[in-house]
PDB file of C-alpha atoms in Angstrom:
ATOM      1  CA  MET K   1     -99.047 258.079 -33.226  1.00 38.00           C
ATOM      2  CA  ARG K   2     -95.327 257.318 -33.169  1.00 43.00           C
ATOM      3  CA  MET K   3     -94.789 255.763 -29.768  1.00 42.00           C
ATOM      4  CA  GLY K   4     -92.442 253.219 -28.224  1.00 55.00           C
ATOM      5  CA  LEU K   5     -88.728 252.953 -27.454  1.00 53.00           C
ATOM      6  CA  MET K   6     -87.572 255.597 -29.908  1.00 55.00           C
ATOM      7  CA  THR K   7     -90.240 258.076 -28.863  1.00 55.00           C
ATOM      8  CA  GLY K   8     -89.107 257.614 -25.284  1.00 58.00           C
ATOM      9  CA  PHE K   9     -85.574 258.220 -26.509  1.00 55.00           C
ATOM     10  CA  ALA K  10     -86.698 261.425 -28.187  1.00 55.00           C
ATOM     11  CA  LEU K  11     -88.070 262.786 -24.937  1.00 55.00           C
ATOM     12  CA  ALA K  12     -85.008 261.667 -22.994  1.00 57.00           C
ATOM     13  CA  ILE K  13     -82.470 263.139 -25.372  1.00 56.00           C
ATOM     14  CA  ALA K  14     -84.411 266.375 -25.754  1.00 54.00           C
ATOM     15  CA  ALA K  15     -84.296 266.798 -21.992  1.00 55.00           C
ATOM     16  CA  ALA K  16     -80.599 265.924 -21.919  1.00 53.00           C
ATOM     17  CA  ALA K  17     -79.577 268.197 -24.769  1.00 51.00           C
ATOM     18  CA  GLY K  18     -81.781 271.225 -24.399  1.00 51.00           C
ATOM     19  CA  THR K  19     -82.388 273.318 -27.499  1.00 44.00           C
ATOM     20  CA  ALA K  20     -79.751 273.125 -30.203  1.00 50.00           C
ATOM     21  CA  HIS K  21     -78.370 276.322 -31.683  1.00 45.00           C
ATOM     22  CA  ALA K  22     -79.170 274.805 -35.082  1.00 43.00           C
ATOM     23  CA  GLN K  23     -82.743 275.943 -34.549  1.00 43.00           C
ATOM     24  CA  ASP K  24     -81.549 279.514 -34.927  1.00 44.00           C
ATOM     25  CA  ARG K  25     -79.136 278.733 -37.738  1.00 44.00           C
ATOM     26  CA  PRO K  26     -80.916 276.773 -40.480  1.00 45.00           C
ATOM     27  CA  ALA K  27     -78.767 275.044 -43.061  1.00 47.00           C
ATOM     28  CA  GLU K  28     -78.231 276.538 -46.475  1.00 47.00           C
ATOM     29  CA  ASP K  29     -80.311 276.085 -49.615  1.00 48.00           C
ATOM     30  CA  PRO K  30     -81.265 272.374 -49.846  1.00 49.00           C
ATOM     31  CA  SER K  31     -81.128 272.241 -53.653  1.00 44.00           C
ATOM     32  CA  ILE K  32     -79.373 269.257 -55.181  1.00 37.00           C
ATOM     33  CA  VAL K  33     -76.442 269.542 -57.565  1.00 37.00           C
ATOM     34  CA  VAL K  34     -75.586 266.484 -59.661  1.00 35.00           C
ATOM     35  CA  ARG K  35     -72.009 265.865 -60.772  1.00 43.00           C
ATOM     36  CA  GLY K  36     -70.866 263.663 -63.604  1.00 42.00           C
ATOM     37  CA  GLN K  37     -68.808 260.637 -62.657  1.00 51.00           C
ATOM     38  CA  LYS K  38     -66.526 258.339 -64.636  1.00 65.00           C
ATOM     39  CA  GLY K  39     -66.968 254.583 -64.627  1.00 81.00           C
ATOM     40  CA  VAL K  40     -65.664 252.933 -61.463  1.00 88.00           C
ATOM     41  CA  PRO K  41     -63.142 250.103 -62.059  1.00 91.00           C
ATOM     42  CA  PRO K  42     -63.774 246.872 -60.075  1.00 93.00           C
ATOM     43  CA  GLN K  43     -60.653 247.303 -57.935  1.00 92.00           C
ATOM     44  CA  GLU K  44     -61.677 250.853 -56.994  1.00 91.00           C
ATOM     45  CA  ALA K  45     -65.179 249.668 -56.104  1.00 93.00           C
ATOM     46  CA  ARG K  46     -63.789 246.922 -53.874  1.00 93.00           C
ATOM     47  CA  LYS K  47     -61.417 249.376 -52.199  1.00 92.00           C
ATOM     48  CA  PHE K  48     -64.240 251.824 -51.497  1.00 94.00           C
ATOM     49  CA  VAL K  49     -66.425 249.093 -50.005  1.00 95.00           C
ATOM     50  CA  ARG K  50     -63.596 247.880 -47.748  1.00 93.00           C
ATOM     51  CA  GLN K  51     -62.962 251.444 -46.562  1.00 92.00           C
ATOM     52  CA  VAL K  52     -66.494 252.240 -45.460  1.00 95.00           C
ATOM     53  CA  VAL K  53     -68.236 248.949 -44.664  1.00 94.00           C
ATOM     54  CA  THR K  54     -68.928 247.748 -41.112  1.00 91.00           C
ATOM     55  CA  GLY K  55     -69.570 244.133 -40.207  1.00 89.00           C
ATOM     56  CA  THR K  56     -71.198 242.229 -37.347  1.00 87.00           C
ATOM     57  CA  GLU K  57     -70.334 238.595 -36.669  1.00 87.00           C
ATOM     58  CA  GLY K  58     -69.041 238.045 -40.196  1.00 91.00           C
ATOM     59  CA  GLN K  59     -72.010 239.674 -41.945  1.00 95.00           C
ATOM     60  CA  LEU K  60     -73.279 243.110 -42.926  1.00 97.00           C
ATOM     61  CA  ALA K  61     -76.308 244.491 -41.102  1.00 96.00           C
ATOM     62  CA  ARG K  62     -79.254 246.363 -42.581  1.00 97.00           C
ATOM     63  CA  PHE K  63     -82.786 247.355 -41.604  1.00 97.00           C
ATOM     64  CA  ALA K  64     -85.202 244.432 -41.763  1.00 94.00           C
ATOM     65  CA  GLU K  65     -88.315 246.484 -40.949  1.00 96.00           C
ATOM     66  CA  PRO K  66     -89.604 249.593 -42.750  1.00 97.00           C
ATOM     67  CA  VAL K  67     -87.515 252.644 -41.912  1.00 98.00           C
ATOM     68  CA  CYS K  68     -89.125 255.484 -39.970  1.00 98.00           C
ATOM     69  CA  PRO K  69     -86.868 258.560 -39.529  1.00 98.00           C
ATOM     70  CA  PHE K  70     -87.451 261.141 -36.803  1.00 97.00           C
ATOM     71  CA  VAL K  71     -85.411 264.364 -36.449  1.00 97.00           C
ATOM     72  CA  LEU K  72     -84.968 266.464 -33.303  1.00 95.00           C
ATOM     73  CA  GLY K  73     -83.023 269.674 -32.737  1.00 94.00           C
ATOM     74  CA  LEU K  74     -83.908 271.464 -35.992  1.00 94.00           C
ATOM     75  CA  PRO K  75     -86.845 273.777 -36.663  1.00 94.00           C
ATOM     76  CA  GLN K  76     -89.887 271.739 -37.648  1.00 94.00           C
ATOM     77  CA  GLN K  77     -89.802 272.788 -41.303  1.00 95.00           C
ATOM     78  CA  TYR K  78     -86.152 271.737 -41.677  1.00 96.00           C
ATOM     79  CA  ALA K  79     -86.615 268.553 -39.657  1.00 96.00           C
ATOM     80  CA  ALA K  80     -89.441 267.575 -42.018  1.00 96.00           C
ATOM     81  CA  MET K  81     -87.212 268.230 -45.037  1.00 97.00           C
ATOM     82  CA  VAL K  82     -84.451 266.036 -43.622  1.00 97.00           C
ATOM     83  CA  GLU K  83     -86.907 263.231 -42.840  1.00 98.00           C
ATOM     84  CA  ARG K  84     -88.341 263.495 -46.355  1.00 97.00           C
ATOM     85  CA  ARG K  85     -84.912 263.390 -47.977  1.00 98.00           C
ATOM     86  CA  ILE K  86     -83.922 260.289 -45.960  1.00 98.00           C
ATOM     87  CA  ARG K  87     -87.130 258.616 -47.127  1.00 98.00           C
ATOM     88  CA  GLU K  88     -86.285 259.541 -50.730  1.00 98.00           C
ATOM     89  CA  ASP K  89     -82.776 258.114 -50.362  1.00 98.00           C
ATOM     90  CA  ALA K  90     -84.264 254.928 -48.940  1.00 98.00           C
ATOM     91  CA  GLY K  91     -86.816 254.684 -51.737  1.00 97.00           C
ATOM     92  CA  GLN K  92     -84.152 255.014 -54.449  1.00 97.00           C
ATOM     93  CA  ALA K  93     -82.263 252.104 -52.865  1.00 97.00           C
ATOM     94  CA  GLY K  94     -85.362 249.921 -52.633  1.00 97.00           C
ATOM     95  CA  ILE K  95     -85.635 250.237 -48.846  1.00 98.00           C
ATOM     96  CA  ALA K  96     -89.152 250.101 -47.412  1.00 97.00           C
ATOM     97  CA  THR K  97     -90.287 253.049 -45.274  1.00 98.00           C
ATOM     98  CA  GLY K  98     -93.119 253.320 -42.777  1.00 96.00           C
ATOM     99  CA  ALA K  99     -96.154 255.543 -43.246  1.00 94.00           C
ATOM    100  CA  GLU K 100     -95.142 259.147 -42.616  1.00 91.00           C
ATOM    101  CA  GLY K 101     -96.449 260.448 -39.292  1.00 87.00           C
ATOM    102  CA  LYS K 102     -97.845 257.060 -38.291  1.00 91.00           C
ATOM    103  CA  CYS K 103     -94.863 254.720 -37.933  1.00 95.00           C
ATOM    104  CA  GLN K 104     -92.752 254.138 -34.836  1.00 95.00           C
ATOM    105  CA  PRO K 105     -89.356 255.846 -35.241  1.00 96.00           C
ATOM    106  CA  ASN K 106     -86.419 253.475 -35.654  1.00 97.00           C
ATOM    107  CA  LEU K 107     -83.986 255.969 -37.215  1.00 98.00           C
ATOM    108  CA  MET K 108     -83.396 258.832 -34.784  1.00 96.00           C
ATOM    109  CA  VAL K 109     -81.493 262.003 -35.657  1.00 97.00           C
ATOM    110  CA  MET K 110     -80.586 264.538 -32.965  1.00 96.00           C
ATOM    111  CA  VAL K 111     -78.814 267.878 -33.383  1.00 96.00           C
ATOM    112  CA  ALA K 112     -77.344 269.043 -30.055  1.00 96.00           C
ATOM    113  CA  ASP K 113     -75.159 271.870 -28.780  1.00 95.00           C
ATOM    114  CA  ASP K 114     -72.753 269.395 -27.154  1.00 96.00           C
ATOM    115  CA  ALA K 115     -73.019 266.016 -28.857  1.00 96.00           C
ATOM    116  CA  ASP K 116     -70.271 264.452 -26.729  1.00 95.00           C
ATOM    117  CA  ALA K 117     -72.032 265.338 -23.471  1.00 95.00           C
ATOM    118  CA  VAL K 118     -75.414 264.133 -24.740  1.00 94.00           C
ATOM    119  CA  VAL K 119     -74.075 260.725 -25.756  1.00 95.00           C
ATOM    120  CA  ARG K 120     -72.245 260.277 -22.432  1.00 93.00           C
ATOM    121  CA  LYS K 121     -75.405 261.135 -20.542  1.00 93.00           C
ATOM    122  CA  LEU K 122     -77.456 258.712 -22.609  1.00 91.00           C
ATOM    123  CA  ARG K 123     -74.924 255.941 -21.984  1.00 91.00           C
ATOM    124  CA  GLN K 124     -75.109 256.571 -18.244  1.00 91.00           C
ATOM    125  CA  LYS K 125     -78.867 256.961 -17.859  1.00 91.00           C
ATOM    126  CA  PHE K 126     -80.428 255.104 -20.785  1.00 89.00           C
ATOM    127  CA  GLY K 127     -78.228 252.068 -21.325  1.00 87.00           C
ATOM    128  CA  GLY K 128     -81.058 250.210 -23.070  1.00 87.00           C
ATOM    129  CA  LEU K 129     -80.543 252.426 -26.116  1.00 88.00           C
ATOM    130  CA  PHE K 130     -77.156 250.738 -26.592  1.00 91.00           C
ATOM    131  CA  ARG K 131     -78.368 247.168 -26.192  1.00 89.00           C
ATOM    132  CA  GLY K 132     -77.460 245.159 -29.280  1.00 87.00           C
ATOM    133  CA  VAL K 133     -74.513 247.425 -30.178  1.00 91.00           C
ATOM    134  CA  ASP K 134     -71.297 245.438 -30.604  1.00 87.00           C
ATOM    135  CA  THR K 135     -68.104 246.385 -28.771  1.00 89.00           C
ATOM    136  CA  THR K 136     -66.298 247.918 -31.744  1.00 88.00           C
ATOM    137  CA  GLU K 137     -69.235 250.093 -32.740  1.00 89.00           C
ATOM    138  CA  MET K 138     -69.732 251.123 -29.112  1.00 92.00           C
ATOM    139  CA  ARG K 139     -66.162 252.418 -28.971  1.00 92.00           C
ATOM    140  CA  ARG K 140     -66.704 254.376 -32.183  1.00 91.00           C
ATOM    141  CA  ALA K 141     -69.985 255.807 -30.905  1.00 92.00           C
ATOM    142  CA  MET K 142     -68.397 257.047 -27.683  1.00 93.00           C
ATOM    143  CA  ARG K 143     -65.429 258.788 -29.327  1.00 92.00           C
ATOM    144  CA  GLU K 144     -65.466 262.541 -28.970  1.00 87.00           C
ATOM    145  CA  GLY K 145     -66.277 264.410 -32.152  1.00 93.00           C
ATOM    146  CA  PRO K 146     -69.060 266.135 -34.094  1.00 95.00           C
ATOM    147  CA  VAL K 147     -70.821 262.873 -35.051  1.00 97.00           C
ATOM    148  CA  HIS K 148     -71.879 259.885 -32.941  1.00 97.00           C
ATOM    149  CA  VAL K 149     -73.626 256.921 -34.575  1.00 96.00           C
ATOM    150  CA  TRP K 150     -74.693 253.525 -33.316  1.00 96.00           C
ATOM    151  CA  SER K 151     -77.106 250.787 -34.375  1.00 95.00           C
ATOM    152  CA  ALA K 152     -78.774 248.051 -32.359  1.00 94.00           C
ATOM    153  CA  VAL K 153     -78.380 244.786 -34.283  1.00 94.00           C
ATOM    154  CA  GLN K 154     -80.215 241.512 -33.704  1.00 93.00           C
ATOM    155  CA  VAL K 155     -79.151 238.158 -35.109  1.00 93.00           C
ATOM    156  CA  ARG K 156     -81.985 236.358 -36.916  1.00 94.00           C
ATOM    157  CA  ASN K 157     -82.272 233.104 -38.823  1.00 92.00           C
ATOM    158  CA  THR K 158     -82.430 232.625 -42.589  1.00 89.00           C
ATOM    159  CA  TYR K 159     -86.140 233.398 -42.615  1.00 86.00           C
ATOM    160  CA  GLY K 160     -85.729 236.609 -40.642  1.00 86.00           C
ATOM    161  CA  GLN K 161     -87.125 235.126 -37.435  1.00 87.00           C
ATOM    162  CA  PRO K 162     -85.642 236.498 -34.183  1.00 85.00           C
ATOM    163  CA  PRO K 163     -84.611 234.391 -31.168  1.00 83.00           C
ATOM    164  CA  ARG K 164     -87.623 233.133 -29.219  1.00 82.00           C
ATOM    165  CA  GLN K 165     -88.196 232.527 -25.529  1.00 71.00           C
ATOM    166  CA  THR K 166     -88.899 228.818 -25.069  1.00 69.00           C
ATOM    167  CA  GLY K 167     -89.511 228.890 -21.325  1.00 64.00           C
ATOM    168  CA  ALA K 168     -89.841 231.273 -18.400  1.00 61.00           C
ATOM    169  CA  ASP K 169     -86.359 230.493 -17.082  1.00 58.00           C
ATOM    170  CA  ARG K 170     -84.547 230.097 -20.405  1.00 67.00           C
ATOM    171  CA  TRP K 171     -82.546 232.400 -22.626  1.00 73.00           C
ATOM    172  CA  PRO K 172     -84.036 233.195 -26.051  1.00 77.00           C
ATOM    173  CA  VAL K 173     -83.089 230.544 -28.614  1.00 76.00           C
ATOM    174  CA  LEU K 174     -82.515 231.107 -32.340  1.00 79.00           C
ATOM    175  CA  GLN K 175     -83.952 228.305 -34.452  1.00 79.00           C
ATOM    176  CA  VAL K 176     -81.806 227.651 -37.535  1.00 78.00           C
ATOM    177  CA  TYR K 177     -82.641 225.470 -40.525  1.00 75.00           C
ATOM    178  CA  GLY K 178     -80.434 223.443 -42.863  1.00 68.00           C
ATOM    179  CA  ALA K 179     -76.777 223.932 -43.705  1.00 62.00           C
ATOM    180  CA  SER K 180     -74.823 225.497 -46.556  1.00 68.00           C
ATOM    181  CA  PHE K 181     -71.193 225.754 -47.634  1.00 63.00           C
ATOM    182  CA  VAL K 182     -71.917 229.130 -49.266  1.00 69.00           C
ATOM    183  CA  ASP K 183     -74.255 231.002 -46.933  1.00 79.00           C
ATOM    184  CA  LEU K 184     -74.669 231.271 -43.187  1.00 87.00           C
ATOM    185  CA  GLN K 185     -77.815 230.323 -41.301  1.00 90.00           C
ATOM    186  CA  THR K 186     -78.105 233.785 -39.794  1.00 92.00           C
ATOM    187  CA  GLN K 187     -78.566 237.390 -40.822  1.00 94.00           C
ATOM    188  CA  GLN K 188     -77.946 240.668 -39.007  1.00 95.00           C
ATOM    189  CA  ALA K 189     -81.009 242.905 -38.640  1.00 96.00           C
ATOM    190  CA  VAL K 190     -80.792 246.556 -37.565  1.00 96.00           C
ATOM    191  CA  LEU K 191     -83.509 247.259 -34.993  1.00 95.00           C
ATOM    192  CA  HIS K 192     -82.820 250.968 -34.688  1.00 95.00           C
ATOM    193  CA  SER K 193     -80.078 253.427 -35.567  1.00 96.00           C
ATOM    194  CA  ILE K 194     -79.256 256.658 -33.738  1.00 96.00           C
ATOM    195  CA  ILE K 195     -77.093 259.571 -34.849  1.00 97.00           C
ATOM    196  CA  VAL K 196     -76.230 262.627 -32.735  1.00 97.00           C
ATOM    197  CA  LEU K 197     -74.729 265.623 -34.544  1.00 97.00           C
ATOM    198  CA  GLU K 198     -72.956 268.696 -33.166  1.00 96.00           C
ATOM    199  CA  ALA K 199     -74.945 271.806 -34.094  1.00 96.00           C
ATOM    200  CA  ASP K 200     -71.900 273.955 -34.888  1.00 96.00           C
ATOM    201  CA  ALA K 201     -70.521 271.284 -37.227  1.00 96.00           C
ATOM    202  CA  LEU K 202     -73.558 271.707 -39.494  1.00 96.00           C
ATOM    203  CA  LEU K 203     -72.834 275.347 -40.260  1.00 95.00           C
ATOM    204  CA  GLY K 204     -72.129 275.897 -43.944  1.00 94.00           C
ATOM    205  CA  LYS K 205     -73.620 272.541 -44.957  1.00 96.00           C
ATOM    206  CA  THR K 206     -76.856 272.140 -46.901  1.00 97.00           C
ATOM    207  CA  LEU K 207     -79.849 270.118 -45.793  1.00 96.00           C
ATOM    208  CA  THR K 208     -79.236 267.822 -48.751  1.00 97.00           C
ATOM    209  CA  GLN K 209     -75.673 267.111 -47.649  1.00 98.00           C
ATOM    210  CA  ILE K 210     -76.708 266.558 -44.041  1.00 98.00           C
ATOM    211  CA  SER K 211     -79.609 264.290 -44.967  1.00 98.00           C
ATOM    212  CA  ASP K 212     -77.591 262.190 -47.398  1.00 98.00           C
ATOM    213  CA  TYR K 213     -74.757 261.825 -44.889  1.00 98.00           C
ATOM    214  CA  ILE K 214     -77.244 260.660 -42.247  1.00 98.00           C
ATOM    215  CA  ALA K 215     -78.734 258.173 -44.708  1.00 98.00           C
ATOM    216  CA  MET K 216     -75.360 256.612 -45.472  1.00 98.00           C
ATOM    217  CA  ARG K 217     -74.356 256.403 -41.813  1.00 98.00           C
ATOM    218  CA  THR K 218     -77.653 254.897 -40.622  1.00 98.00           C
ATOM    219  CA  LEU K 219     -79.319 253.053 -43.527  1.00 98.00           C
ATOM    220  CA  ALA K 220     -76.003 251.643 -44.762  1.00 96.00           C
ATOM    221  CA  GLY K 221     -74.031 251.558 -41.526  1.00 95.00           C
ATOM    222  CA  ALA K 222     -71.197 253.075 -43.559  1.00 96.00           C
ATOM    223  CA  ARG K 223     -68.339 254.825 -41.830  1.00 94.00           C
ATOM    224  CA  PRO K 224     -66.299 257.680 -43.321  1.00 93.00           C
ATOM    225  CA  PRO K 225     -63.007 256.813 -45.028  1.00 88.00           C
ATOM    226  CA  ARG K 226     -59.923 257.809 -43.074  1.00 78.00           C
ATOM    227  CA  ASP K 227     -59.327 261.556 -42.880  1.00 65.00           C
ATOM    228  CA  GLY K 228     -57.467 262.782 -45.915  1.00 61.00           C
ATOM    229  CA  VAL K 229     -58.242 259.688 -48.025  1.00 65.00           C
ATOM    230  CA  GLU K 230     -59.495 260.879 -51.415  1.00 71.00           C
ATOM    231  CA  ALA K 231     -62.955 259.474 -52.058  1.00 79.00           C
ATOM    232  CA  ASN K 232     -65.946 260.790 -53.979  1.00 89.00           C
ATOM    233  CA  THR K 233     -68.486 260.219 -51.214  1.00 95.00           C
ATOM    234  CA  ILE K 234     -70.815 262.235 -49.003  1.00 97.00           C
ATOM    235  CA  LEU K 235     -69.202 260.376 -46.108  1.00 96.00           C
ATOM    236  CA  THR K 236     -66.380 262.947 -46.221  1.00 94.00           C
ATOM    237  CA  LEU K 237     -68.797 265.703 -45.148  1.00 96.00           C
ATOM    238  CA  PHE K 238     -67.098 266.240 -41.778  1.00 95.00           C
ATOM    239  CA  ASP K 239     -63.531 265.600 -42.959  1.00 92.00           C
ATOM    240  CA  PRO K 240     -61.709 268.951 -42.614  1.00 89.00           C
ATOM    241  CA  GLN K 241     -59.227 267.896 -45.307  1.00 87.00           C
ATOM    242  CA  ALA K 242     -61.861 266.973 -47.884  1.00 87.00           C
ATOM    243  CA  ALA K 243     -64.051 268.873 -50.332  1.00 90.00           C
ATOM    244  CA  PRO K 244     -67.341 266.986 -49.866  1.00 92.00           C
ATOM    245  CA  PRO K 245     -69.787 266.623 -52.757  1.00 95.00           C
ATOM    246  CA  PRO K 246     -73.108 268.511 -52.725  1.00 96.00           C
ATOM    247  CA  ALA K 247     -75.126 265.310 -52.337  1.00 97.00           C
ATOM    248  CA  MET K 248     -74.857 261.533 -52.368  1.00 97.00           C
ATOM    249  CA  THR K 249     -72.631 260.465 -55.227  1.00 96.00           C
ATOM    250  CA  GLY K 250     -73.268 257.638 -57.635  1.00 95.00           C
ATOM    251  CA  ILE K 251     -70.943 255.347 -55.703  1.00 95.00           C
ATOM    252  CA  ASP K 252     -72.824 256.152 -52.485  1.00 97.00           C
ATOM    253  CA  ARG K 253     -76.188 255.299 -54.003  1.00 97.00           C
ATOM    254  CA  SER K 254     -74.859 252.109 -55.526  1.00 97.00           C
ATOM    255  CA  PHE K 255     -73.397 251.083 -52.163  1.00 97.00           C
ATOM    256  CA  LEU K 256     -76.765 251.602 -50.505  1.00 98.00           C
ATOM    257  CA  THR K 257     -78.639 249.769 -53.267  1.00 98.00           C
ATOM    258  CA  GLY K 258     -76.194 246.860 -53.265  1.00 98.00           C
ATOM    259  CA  LEU K 259     -76.459 246.469 -49.498  1.00 98.00           C
ATOM    260  CA  TYR K 260     -80.210 245.974 -49.723  1.00 98.00           C
ATOM    261  CA  LYS K 261     -79.950 243.684 -52.773  1.00 97.00           C
ATOM    262  CA  MET K 262     -77.401 241.309 -51.242  1.00 96.00           C
ATOM    263  CA  ARG K 263     -78.371 237.963 -49.741  1.00 94.00           C
ATOM    264  CA  PRO K 264     -78.998 238.773 -46.074  1.00 94.00           C
ATOM    265  CA  ASN K 265     -77.603 235.399 -44.934  1.00 94.00           C
ATOM    266  CA  GLY K 266     -74.428 235.610 -47.023  1.00 94.00           C
ATOM    267  CA  THR K 267     -70.968 236.013 -45.552  1.00 94.00           C
ATOM    268  CA  SER K 268     -69.494 239.497 -45.424  1.00 95.00           C
ATOM    269  CA  VAL K 269     -67.147 238.546 -48.272  1.00 94.00           C
ATOM    270  CA  THR K 270     -69.965 237.568 -50.642  1.00 95.00           C
ATOM    271  CA  GLN K 271     -72.066 240.520 -49.483  1.00 97.00           C
ATOM    272  CA  MET K 272     -69.233 242.974 -50.142  1.00 97.00           C
ATOM    273  CA  GLY K 273     -68.812 241.397 -53.567  1.00 97.00           C
ATOM    274  CA  THR K 274     -72.471 242.056 -54.352  1.00 97.00           C
ATOM    275  CA  ILE K 275     -72.097 245.716 -53.370  1.00 97.00           C
ATOM    276  CA  SER K 276     -68.884 246.139 -55.388  1.00 97.00           C
ATOM    277  CA  ARG K 277     -70.507 244.672 -58.493  1.00 97.00           C
ATOM    278  CA  GLN K 278     -73.503 246.983 -58.055  1.00 97.00           C
ATOM    279  CA  ILE K 279     -71.162 249.990 -57.981  1.00 96.00           C
ATOM    280  CA  VAL K 280     -69.368 248.879 -61.150  1.00 96.00           C
ATOM    281  CA  ARG K 281     -72.607 248.038 -62.969  1.00 96.00           C
ATOM    282  CA  ASP K 282     -74.273 251.338 -62.096  1.00 96.00           C
ATOM    283  CA  SER K 283     -71.224 253.429 -62.978  1.00 94.00           C
ATOM    284  CA  LYS K 284     -70.983 251.712 -66.362  1.00 91.00           C
ATOM    285  CA  ALA K 285     -74.670 252.423 -67.016  1.00 91.00           C
ATOM    286  CA  ARG K 286     -74.178 256.092 -66.168  1.00 86.00           C
ATOM    287  CA  THR K 287     -71.240 256.504 -68.553  1.00 84.00           C
ATOM    288  CA  GLU K 288     -73.184 254.870 -71.400  1.00 78.00           C
ATOM    289  CA  ARG K 289     -76.129 257.280 -71.160  1.00 70.00           C
TER     290      ARG K 289
END
């Protein structure tokens, strides 16, 4: 049974949001269309990474525990399809996922009639859901719009160990080991990620597009490029000036793969370099097929 913090969140947000119109307006055909893509030059890869990456305390964050998606606000059959697609996206990037139907949700998706109102209400009544969210990401999450995303991040040591309570009256302490001129002695672990979507904003979009967008925003912590910036990425799905692709693009998948291949205790500069090289390497392999 999937219980715990995120299940409590599910009940809370369902009560706050009511029933989303999306239940009466299922997304379009979820079939996937694959587009060809030219090789990505190194400078273009680096530019893309800089545009979409988010950092925490000089590092990039990612899930440390198996991912368990849970979708609310869509009919059950469509919610299951979105969850399955997110799991597939994770699997292609080498990200571990929890047993379906048995794991505790740590990636929550909610479709609501009024996403802005839901997020404000959650902030007021369930502040614990925002614990571990840094100031910059909090501001982004609270901005009005069709999409609200935030992730709770915990600093851990090189071995992935979290801070520990050493006494009843003491703050948790993070035990670090050794020193390095190249890497840091910490890593940033995503504990849970939450995304709230406006129901009306999903009209005309396929389940594949929606699922892949959610995967990039939550699994990768990626943010959309600025409105009107030309980029071949599913992250432009809600950009009114863009023509979004039908699914995750090659550069999207390489970004996600590179994020989970990078050294977790590296600096953001070295981590971004790993992702950029993954994009270039994968794009070259695709053009040579």
